Tab-separated table of C-alpha atoms and ligand atoms in Angstrom:
chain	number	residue	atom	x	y	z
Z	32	UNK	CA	-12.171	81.757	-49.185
Z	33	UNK	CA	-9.795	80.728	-52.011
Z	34	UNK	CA	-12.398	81.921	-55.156
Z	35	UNK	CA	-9.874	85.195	-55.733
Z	36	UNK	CA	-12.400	86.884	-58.126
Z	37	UNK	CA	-10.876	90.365	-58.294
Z	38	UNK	CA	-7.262	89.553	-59.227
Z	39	UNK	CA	-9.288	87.507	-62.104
Z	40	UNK	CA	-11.314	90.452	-63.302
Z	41	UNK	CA	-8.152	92.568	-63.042
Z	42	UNK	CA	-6.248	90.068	-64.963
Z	43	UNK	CA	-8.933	90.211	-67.904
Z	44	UNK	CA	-9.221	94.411	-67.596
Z	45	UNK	CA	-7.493	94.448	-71.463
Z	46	UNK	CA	-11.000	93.351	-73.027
Z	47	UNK	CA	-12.447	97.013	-71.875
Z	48	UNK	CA	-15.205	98.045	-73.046
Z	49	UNK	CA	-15.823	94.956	-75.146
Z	50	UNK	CA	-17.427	93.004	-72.188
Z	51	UNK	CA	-20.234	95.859	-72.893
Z	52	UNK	CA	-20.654	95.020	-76.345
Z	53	UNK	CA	-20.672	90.940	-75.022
Z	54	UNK	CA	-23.322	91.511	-72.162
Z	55	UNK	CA	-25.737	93.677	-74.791
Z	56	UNK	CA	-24.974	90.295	-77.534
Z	57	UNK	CA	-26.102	87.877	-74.597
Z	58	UNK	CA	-28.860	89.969	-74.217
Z	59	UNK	CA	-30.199	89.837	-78.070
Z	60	UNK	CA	-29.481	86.145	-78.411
Z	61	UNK	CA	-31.619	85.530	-75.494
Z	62	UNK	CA	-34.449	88.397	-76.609
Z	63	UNK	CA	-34.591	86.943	-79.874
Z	64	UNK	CA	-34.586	82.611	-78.727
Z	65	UNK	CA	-37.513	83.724	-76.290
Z	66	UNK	CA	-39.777	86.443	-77.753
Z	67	UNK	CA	-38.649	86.593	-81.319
Z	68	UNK	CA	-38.647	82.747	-82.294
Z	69	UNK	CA	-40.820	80.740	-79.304
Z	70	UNK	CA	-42.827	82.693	-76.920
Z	71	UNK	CA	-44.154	85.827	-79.585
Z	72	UNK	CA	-45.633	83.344	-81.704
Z	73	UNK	CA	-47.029	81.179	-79.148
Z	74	UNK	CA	-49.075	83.996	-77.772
Z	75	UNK	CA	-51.236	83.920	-81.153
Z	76	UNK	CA	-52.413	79.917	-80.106
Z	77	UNK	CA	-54.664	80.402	-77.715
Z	78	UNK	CA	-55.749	78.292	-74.810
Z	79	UNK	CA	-53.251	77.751	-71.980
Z	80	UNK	CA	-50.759	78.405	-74.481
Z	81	UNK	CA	-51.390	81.933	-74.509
Z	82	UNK	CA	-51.164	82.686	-70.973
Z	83	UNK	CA	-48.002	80.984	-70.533
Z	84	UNK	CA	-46.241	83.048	-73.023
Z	85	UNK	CA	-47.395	85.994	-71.917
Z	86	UNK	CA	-46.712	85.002	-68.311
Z	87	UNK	CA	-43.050	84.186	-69.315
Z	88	UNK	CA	-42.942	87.529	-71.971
Z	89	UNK	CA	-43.927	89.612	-69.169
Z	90	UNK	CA	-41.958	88.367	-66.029
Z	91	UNK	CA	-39.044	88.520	-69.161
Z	92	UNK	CA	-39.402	91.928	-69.927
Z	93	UNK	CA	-39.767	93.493	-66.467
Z	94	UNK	CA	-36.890	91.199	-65.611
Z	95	UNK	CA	-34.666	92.728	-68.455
Z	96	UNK	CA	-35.621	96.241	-68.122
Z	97	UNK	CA	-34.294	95.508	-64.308
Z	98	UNK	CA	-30.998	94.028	-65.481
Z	99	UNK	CA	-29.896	97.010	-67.552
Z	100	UNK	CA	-31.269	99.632	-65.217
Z	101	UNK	CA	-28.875	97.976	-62.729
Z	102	UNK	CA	-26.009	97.048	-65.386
Z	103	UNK	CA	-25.556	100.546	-66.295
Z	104	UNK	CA	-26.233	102.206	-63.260
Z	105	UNK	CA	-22.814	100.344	-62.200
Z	106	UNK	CA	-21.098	101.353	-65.398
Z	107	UNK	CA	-21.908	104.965	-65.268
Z	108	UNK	CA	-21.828	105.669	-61.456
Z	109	UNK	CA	-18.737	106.927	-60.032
Z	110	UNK	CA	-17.912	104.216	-57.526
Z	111	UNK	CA	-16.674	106.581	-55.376
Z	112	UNK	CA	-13.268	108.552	-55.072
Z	113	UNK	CA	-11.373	110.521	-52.466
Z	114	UNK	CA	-12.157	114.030	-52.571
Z	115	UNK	CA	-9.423	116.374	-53.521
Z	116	UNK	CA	-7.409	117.259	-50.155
Z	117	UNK	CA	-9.407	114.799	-47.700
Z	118	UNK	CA	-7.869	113.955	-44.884
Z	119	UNK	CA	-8.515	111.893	-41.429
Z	120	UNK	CA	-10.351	114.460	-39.338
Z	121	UNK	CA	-10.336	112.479	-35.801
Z	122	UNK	CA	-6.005	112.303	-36.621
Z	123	UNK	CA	-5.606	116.202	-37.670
Z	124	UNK	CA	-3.181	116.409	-34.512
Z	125	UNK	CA	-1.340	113.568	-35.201
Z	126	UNK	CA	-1.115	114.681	-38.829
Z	127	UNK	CA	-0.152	117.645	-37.848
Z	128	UNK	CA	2.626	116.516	-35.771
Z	129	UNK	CA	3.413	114.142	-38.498
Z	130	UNK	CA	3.169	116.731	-41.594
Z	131	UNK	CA	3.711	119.717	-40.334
Z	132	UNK	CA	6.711	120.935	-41.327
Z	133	UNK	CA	6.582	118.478	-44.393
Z	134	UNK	CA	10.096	117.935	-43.925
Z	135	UNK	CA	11.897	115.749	-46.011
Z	136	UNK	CA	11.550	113.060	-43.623
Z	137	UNK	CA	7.795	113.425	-43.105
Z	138	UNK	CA	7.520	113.106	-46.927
Z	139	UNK	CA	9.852	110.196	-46.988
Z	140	UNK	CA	7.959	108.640	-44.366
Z	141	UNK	CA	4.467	109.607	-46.403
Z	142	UNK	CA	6.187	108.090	-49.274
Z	143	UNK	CA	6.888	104.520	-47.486
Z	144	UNK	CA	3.512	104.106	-45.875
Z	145	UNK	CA	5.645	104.664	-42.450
Z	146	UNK	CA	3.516	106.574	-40.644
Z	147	UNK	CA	3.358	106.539	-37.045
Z	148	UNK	CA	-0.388	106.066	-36.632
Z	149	UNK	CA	-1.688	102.925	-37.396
Z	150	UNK	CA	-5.025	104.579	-38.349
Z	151	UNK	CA	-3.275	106.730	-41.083
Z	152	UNK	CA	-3.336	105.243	-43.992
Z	153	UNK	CA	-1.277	107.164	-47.446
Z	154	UNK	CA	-1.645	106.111	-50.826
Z	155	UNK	CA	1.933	106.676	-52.811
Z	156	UNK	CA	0.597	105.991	-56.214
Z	157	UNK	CA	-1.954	108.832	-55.676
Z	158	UNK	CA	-0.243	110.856	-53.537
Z	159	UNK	CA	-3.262	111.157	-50.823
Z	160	UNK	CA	-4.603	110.347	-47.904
Z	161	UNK	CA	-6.804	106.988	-47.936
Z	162	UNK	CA	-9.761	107.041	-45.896
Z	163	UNK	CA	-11.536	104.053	-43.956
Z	164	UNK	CA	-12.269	100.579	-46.057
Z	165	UNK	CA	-10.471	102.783	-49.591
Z	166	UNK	CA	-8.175	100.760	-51.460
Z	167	UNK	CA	-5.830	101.774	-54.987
Z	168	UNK	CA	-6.951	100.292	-58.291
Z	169	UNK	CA	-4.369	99.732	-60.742
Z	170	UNK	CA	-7.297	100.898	-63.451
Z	171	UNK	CA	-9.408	103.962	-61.178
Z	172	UNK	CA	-7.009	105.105	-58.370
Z	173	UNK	CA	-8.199	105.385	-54.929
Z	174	UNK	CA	-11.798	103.931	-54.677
Z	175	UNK	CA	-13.641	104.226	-51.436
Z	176	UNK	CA	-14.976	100.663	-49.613
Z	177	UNK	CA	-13.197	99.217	-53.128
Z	178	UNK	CA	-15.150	95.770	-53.943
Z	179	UNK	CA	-13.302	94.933	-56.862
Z	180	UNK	CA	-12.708	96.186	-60.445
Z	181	UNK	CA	-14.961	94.223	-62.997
Z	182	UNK	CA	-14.559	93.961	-66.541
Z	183	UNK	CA	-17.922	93.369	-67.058
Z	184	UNK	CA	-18.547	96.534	-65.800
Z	185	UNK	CA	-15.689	98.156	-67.121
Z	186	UNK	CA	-15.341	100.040	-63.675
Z	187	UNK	CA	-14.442	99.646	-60.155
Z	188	UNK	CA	-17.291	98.217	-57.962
Z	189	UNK	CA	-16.900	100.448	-54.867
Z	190	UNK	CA	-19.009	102.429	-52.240
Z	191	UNK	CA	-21.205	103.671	-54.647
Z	192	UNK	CA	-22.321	101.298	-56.861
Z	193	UNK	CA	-21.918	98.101	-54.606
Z	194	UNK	CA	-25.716	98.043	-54.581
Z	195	UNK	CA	-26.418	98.144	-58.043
Z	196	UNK	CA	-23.806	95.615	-58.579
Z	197	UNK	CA	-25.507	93.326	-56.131
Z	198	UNK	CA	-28.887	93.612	-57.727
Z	199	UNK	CA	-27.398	93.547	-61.485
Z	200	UNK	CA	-25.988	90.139	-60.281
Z	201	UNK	CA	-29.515	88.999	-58.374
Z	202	UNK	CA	-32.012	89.959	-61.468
Z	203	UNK	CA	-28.910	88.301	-64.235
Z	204	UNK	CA	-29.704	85.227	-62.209
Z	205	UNK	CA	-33.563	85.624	-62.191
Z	206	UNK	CA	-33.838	86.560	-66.074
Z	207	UNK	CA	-30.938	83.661	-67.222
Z	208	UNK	CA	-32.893	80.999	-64.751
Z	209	UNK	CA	-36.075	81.748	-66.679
Z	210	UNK	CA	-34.574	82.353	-70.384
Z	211	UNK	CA	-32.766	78.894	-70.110
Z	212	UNK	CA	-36.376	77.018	-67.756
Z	213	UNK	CA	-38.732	78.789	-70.704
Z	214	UNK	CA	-36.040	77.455	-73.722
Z	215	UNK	CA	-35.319	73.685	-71.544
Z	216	UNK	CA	-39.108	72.388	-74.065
Z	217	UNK	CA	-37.617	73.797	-76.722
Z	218	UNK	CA	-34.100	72.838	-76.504
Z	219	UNK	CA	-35.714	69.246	-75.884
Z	220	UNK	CA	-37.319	69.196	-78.833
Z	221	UNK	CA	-34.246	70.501	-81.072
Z	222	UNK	CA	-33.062	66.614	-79.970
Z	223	UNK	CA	-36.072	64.943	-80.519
Z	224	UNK	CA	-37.228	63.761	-84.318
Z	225	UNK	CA	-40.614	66.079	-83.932
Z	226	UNK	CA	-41.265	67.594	-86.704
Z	227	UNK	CA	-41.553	71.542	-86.517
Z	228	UNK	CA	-42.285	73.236	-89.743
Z	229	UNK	CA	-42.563	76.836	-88.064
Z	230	UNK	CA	-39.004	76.669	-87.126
Z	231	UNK	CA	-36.537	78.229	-89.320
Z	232	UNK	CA	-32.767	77.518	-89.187
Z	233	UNK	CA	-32.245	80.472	-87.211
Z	234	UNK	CA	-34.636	80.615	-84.612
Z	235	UNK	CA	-33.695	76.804	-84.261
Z	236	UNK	CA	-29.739	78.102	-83.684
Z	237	UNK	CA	-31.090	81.043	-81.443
Z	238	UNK	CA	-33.116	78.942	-79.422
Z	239	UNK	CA	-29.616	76.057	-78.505
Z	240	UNK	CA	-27.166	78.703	-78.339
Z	241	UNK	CA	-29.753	80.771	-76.182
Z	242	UNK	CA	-30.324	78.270	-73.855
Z	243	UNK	CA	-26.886	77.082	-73.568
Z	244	UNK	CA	-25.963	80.731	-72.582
Z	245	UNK	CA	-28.544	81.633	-70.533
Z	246	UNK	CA	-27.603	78.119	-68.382
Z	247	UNK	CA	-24.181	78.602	-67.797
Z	248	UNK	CA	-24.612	82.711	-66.872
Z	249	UNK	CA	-27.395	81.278	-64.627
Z	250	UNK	CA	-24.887	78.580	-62.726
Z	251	UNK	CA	-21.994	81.180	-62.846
Z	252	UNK	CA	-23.961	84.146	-61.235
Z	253	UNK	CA	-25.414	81.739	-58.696
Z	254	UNK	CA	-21.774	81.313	-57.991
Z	255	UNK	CA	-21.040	85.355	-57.444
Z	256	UNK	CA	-24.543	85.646	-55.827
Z	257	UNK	CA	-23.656	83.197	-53.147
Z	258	UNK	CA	-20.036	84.745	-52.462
Z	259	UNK	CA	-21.714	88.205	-51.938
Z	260	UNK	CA	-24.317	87.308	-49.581
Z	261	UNK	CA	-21.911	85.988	-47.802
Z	262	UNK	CA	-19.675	89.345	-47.945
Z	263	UNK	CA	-22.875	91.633	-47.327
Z	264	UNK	CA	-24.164	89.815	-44.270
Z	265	UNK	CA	-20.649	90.211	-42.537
Z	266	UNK	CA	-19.830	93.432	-43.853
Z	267	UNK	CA	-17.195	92.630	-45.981
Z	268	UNK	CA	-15.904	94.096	-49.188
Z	269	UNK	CA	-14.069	91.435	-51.718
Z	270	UNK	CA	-10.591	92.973	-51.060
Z	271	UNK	CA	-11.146	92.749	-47.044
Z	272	UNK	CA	-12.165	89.503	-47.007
Z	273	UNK	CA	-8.960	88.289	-48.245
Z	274	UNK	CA	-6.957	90.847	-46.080
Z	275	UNK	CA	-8.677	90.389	-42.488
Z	276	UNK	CA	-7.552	87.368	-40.162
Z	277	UNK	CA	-10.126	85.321	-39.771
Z	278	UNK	CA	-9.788	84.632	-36.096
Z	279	UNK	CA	-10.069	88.533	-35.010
Z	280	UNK	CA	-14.044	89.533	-35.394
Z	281	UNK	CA	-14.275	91.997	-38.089
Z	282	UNK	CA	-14.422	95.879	-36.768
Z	283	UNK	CA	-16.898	96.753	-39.266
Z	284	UNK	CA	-19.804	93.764	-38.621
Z	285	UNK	CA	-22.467	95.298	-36.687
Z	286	UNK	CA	-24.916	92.044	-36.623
Z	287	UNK	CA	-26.455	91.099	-39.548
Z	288	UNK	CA	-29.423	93.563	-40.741
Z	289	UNK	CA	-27.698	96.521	-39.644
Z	290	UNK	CA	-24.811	95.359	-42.582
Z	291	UNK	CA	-27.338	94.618	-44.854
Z	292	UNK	CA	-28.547	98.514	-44.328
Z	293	UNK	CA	-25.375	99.280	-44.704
Z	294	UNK	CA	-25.609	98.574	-48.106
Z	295	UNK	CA	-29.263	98.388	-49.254
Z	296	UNK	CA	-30.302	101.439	-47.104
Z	297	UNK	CA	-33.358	101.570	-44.736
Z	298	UNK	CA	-36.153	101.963	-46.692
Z	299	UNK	CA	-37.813	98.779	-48.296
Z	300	UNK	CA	-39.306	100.440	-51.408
Z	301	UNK	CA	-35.432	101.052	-52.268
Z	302	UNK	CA	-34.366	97.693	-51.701
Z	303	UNK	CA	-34.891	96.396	-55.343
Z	304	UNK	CA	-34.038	99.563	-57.037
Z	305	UNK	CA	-30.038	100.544	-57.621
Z	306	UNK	CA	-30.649	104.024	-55.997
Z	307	UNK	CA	-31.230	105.395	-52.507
Z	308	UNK	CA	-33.542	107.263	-50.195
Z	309	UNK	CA	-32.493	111.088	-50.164
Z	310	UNK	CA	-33.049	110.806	-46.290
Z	311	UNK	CA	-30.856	107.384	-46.319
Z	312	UNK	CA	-28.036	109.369	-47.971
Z	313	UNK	CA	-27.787	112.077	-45.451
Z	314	UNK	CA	-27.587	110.311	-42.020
Z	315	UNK	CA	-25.927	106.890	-43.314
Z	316	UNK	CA	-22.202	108.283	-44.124
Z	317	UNK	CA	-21.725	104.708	-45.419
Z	318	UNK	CA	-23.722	105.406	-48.106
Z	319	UNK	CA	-21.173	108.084	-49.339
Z	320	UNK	CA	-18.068	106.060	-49.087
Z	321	UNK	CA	-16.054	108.203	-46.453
Z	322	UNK	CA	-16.842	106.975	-42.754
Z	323	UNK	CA	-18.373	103.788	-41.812
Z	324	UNK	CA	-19.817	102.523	-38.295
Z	325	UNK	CA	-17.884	100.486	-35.897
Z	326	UNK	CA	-19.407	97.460	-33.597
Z	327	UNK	CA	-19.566	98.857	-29.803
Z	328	UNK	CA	-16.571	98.855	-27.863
Z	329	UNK	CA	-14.138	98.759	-30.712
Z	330	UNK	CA	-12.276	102.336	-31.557
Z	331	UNK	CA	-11.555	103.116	-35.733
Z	332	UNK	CA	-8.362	101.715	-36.252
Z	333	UNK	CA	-7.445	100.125	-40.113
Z	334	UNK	CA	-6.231	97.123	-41.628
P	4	LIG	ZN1	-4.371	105.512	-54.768
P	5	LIG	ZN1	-10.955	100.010	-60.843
C-alpha cells in the first residue's frame, strides 16, 4: 500500500485543536445550505415537495447526530495506554533472567531494544514495557494496537477508539453523500438563468460552498473508508500494515468475521453504535488493548 496516511496526519499534528473548530465549521455550512436555506422552507410547499424535505431533513439529522456521537467519542476516549508497571506475563522468566539484577548491562540492553527475546518488546522513550500490536506516538506515548494519530481527531486512534473512528468515517460519508446529492438541484440551478427570488445572497453562497464541501469530504472519506475495510477484514492496524512482509500470513488474521469482531464486538445492536457490550468487554481482551488472539498453530511472537 503506498497511501502513508499516518506520517501525513503526524506531519499536520501543529494545527491541534483547530481541526475541531474546522470539522464543527463544515458542519454549520452544511446545516445551514440544507435546512436553513433549501430543505426548511421547502417543507412549507406541500405536495411531494414536502415529503422529500422532510425525508432528506430527517435521514440529515439522525445522520448528524451519528457523526458527532462518533466524532467525539474518538476525541474524548482514551485510545488506550500501557498501564503503569505492565509487563509480558507469559515472559516473567525470561524477564526475570533478563532484569533481574538490573545490572547496568540489562539496562543498557533495555535501553537499545537488545533484548534477548524476540517477543519482548521495550519502549526507550517511555521507559516501559510495550505490549502486543502497542506502538510510541511522538504526540501520546505508548498507545495500545496504535492505528494512527489524527489531527482531525486531535488524538491517537488506537485500541480503544478504533471503532468509533471507523463509524465517524462510515456516517461522514453517508451525511456528505446526501448533503452534496440533496444540494446537486440546487447547485444546478445557481448556474442556470432561473430566476429565484426566495434566495438571498447568502443562502445562495451557503448552498455552492456547501455542496462543494460536502463533495470533496464525500470522495476523500470514500478514500479512508475503503483503506480501512481493507485493514479491518485482515486484522491490520495502519502502522502494521506498512511494517509486516507481505509474503508471511499475518499472525493476528483469524478469517474474516472473527477480525471484524475483533473490532466491532459480537453483538449486532452494537455494531452501529461507538460503544460496546459490557459482556463483549470482559471475555474479548482485544477489546481492552492488552492481548489479542492468534490464528491456530502460530505461538505470540512480535514484529
Ligand atoms: Zn513509548
Ligand atoms: Zn498520538
Amino acid at each position: 500500500m503506498a497511501w502513508n496516511v499516518f506520517k501525513f496526519c503526524t506531519g499536520l499534528r501543529v494545527v491541534g485543536s483547530v481541526m475541531i473548530l474546522v470539522v464543527l465549521a463544515v458542519v454549520s455550512v452544511s446545516y445551514y445550505a440544507v435546512v436553513i436555506s433549501n430543505y426548511g422552507p421547502q417543507l412549507l410547499k406541500g405536495g411531494s415537495e414536502t415529503v422529500v424535505a422532510a425525508f432528506v431533513l430527517i435521514v440529515f439529522h439522525a445522520l448528524l447526530v451519528m457523526l458527532l456521537w462518533c466524532y467525539f467519542a474518538v476525541v474524548v476516549t482514551d485510545p488506550g495506554g500501557v498501564p503503569q508497571g505492565w509487563k509480558p506475563e507469559a515472559d516473567d522468566e525470561d524477564l526475570e533472567a533478563q532484569t533481574m539484577p538490573l545490572s547496568a548491562s540489562t539496562v543498557a540492553g533495555l535501553n537499545s531494544g537488545a533484548l534477548q527475546s524476540p517477543r519482548i518488546r521495550y519502549c526507550r522513550k517511555c521507559c516501559q514495557y510495550k505490549p502486543p500490536r502497542c506502538h510510541h506516538c511522538s504526540v501520546c506515548k505508548c498507545i495500545l494496537k496504535m492505528d494512527h494519530h489524527c489531527v482531525w481527531v486531535v488524538n491517537c486512534v488506537g485500541a480503544r477508539n478504533y471503532k468509533a473512528f471507523l463509524l465517524f468515517l462510515f456516517y461522514t460519508f453517508l451525511e456528505t453523500t446526501l448533503v452534496a446529492l440533496s444540494l446537486l438541484p440546487h447547485f444546478i440551478a445557481f448556474f442556470s438563468d432561473v430566476e429565484d427570488n426566495a434566495s438571498t445572497p447568502g443562502s445562495l453562497a451557503t448552498t455552492f460552498l456547501g455542496f462543494v464541501l460536502d463533495l470533496a469530504f464525500a470522495l476523500s472519506v470514500l478514500g479512508f473508508l475503503i483503506m480501512h475495510v481493507s485493514l479491518v477484514s485482515g486484522n491490520t492496524t495502519t502502522i502494521e500494515a506498512y511494517e509486516k512482509k507481505a509474503s508471511t500470513r499475518w499472525q493476528y488474521d483469524l478469517g474474516r468475521w472473527r477480525n471484524f469482531e475483533q473490532v466491532f464486538g459480537t453483538r449486532r445492536s452494537h455494531w452501529l453504535l461507538p460503544t460496546y457490550a459490557e459482556e463483549d468487554v470482559r471475555r474479548m481482551p482485544s477489546l481492552r488493548g492488552l492481548d489479542y488472539p492468534v490464528r491456530a498453530g502460530i505461538e505470540g511472537s512480535e514484529i
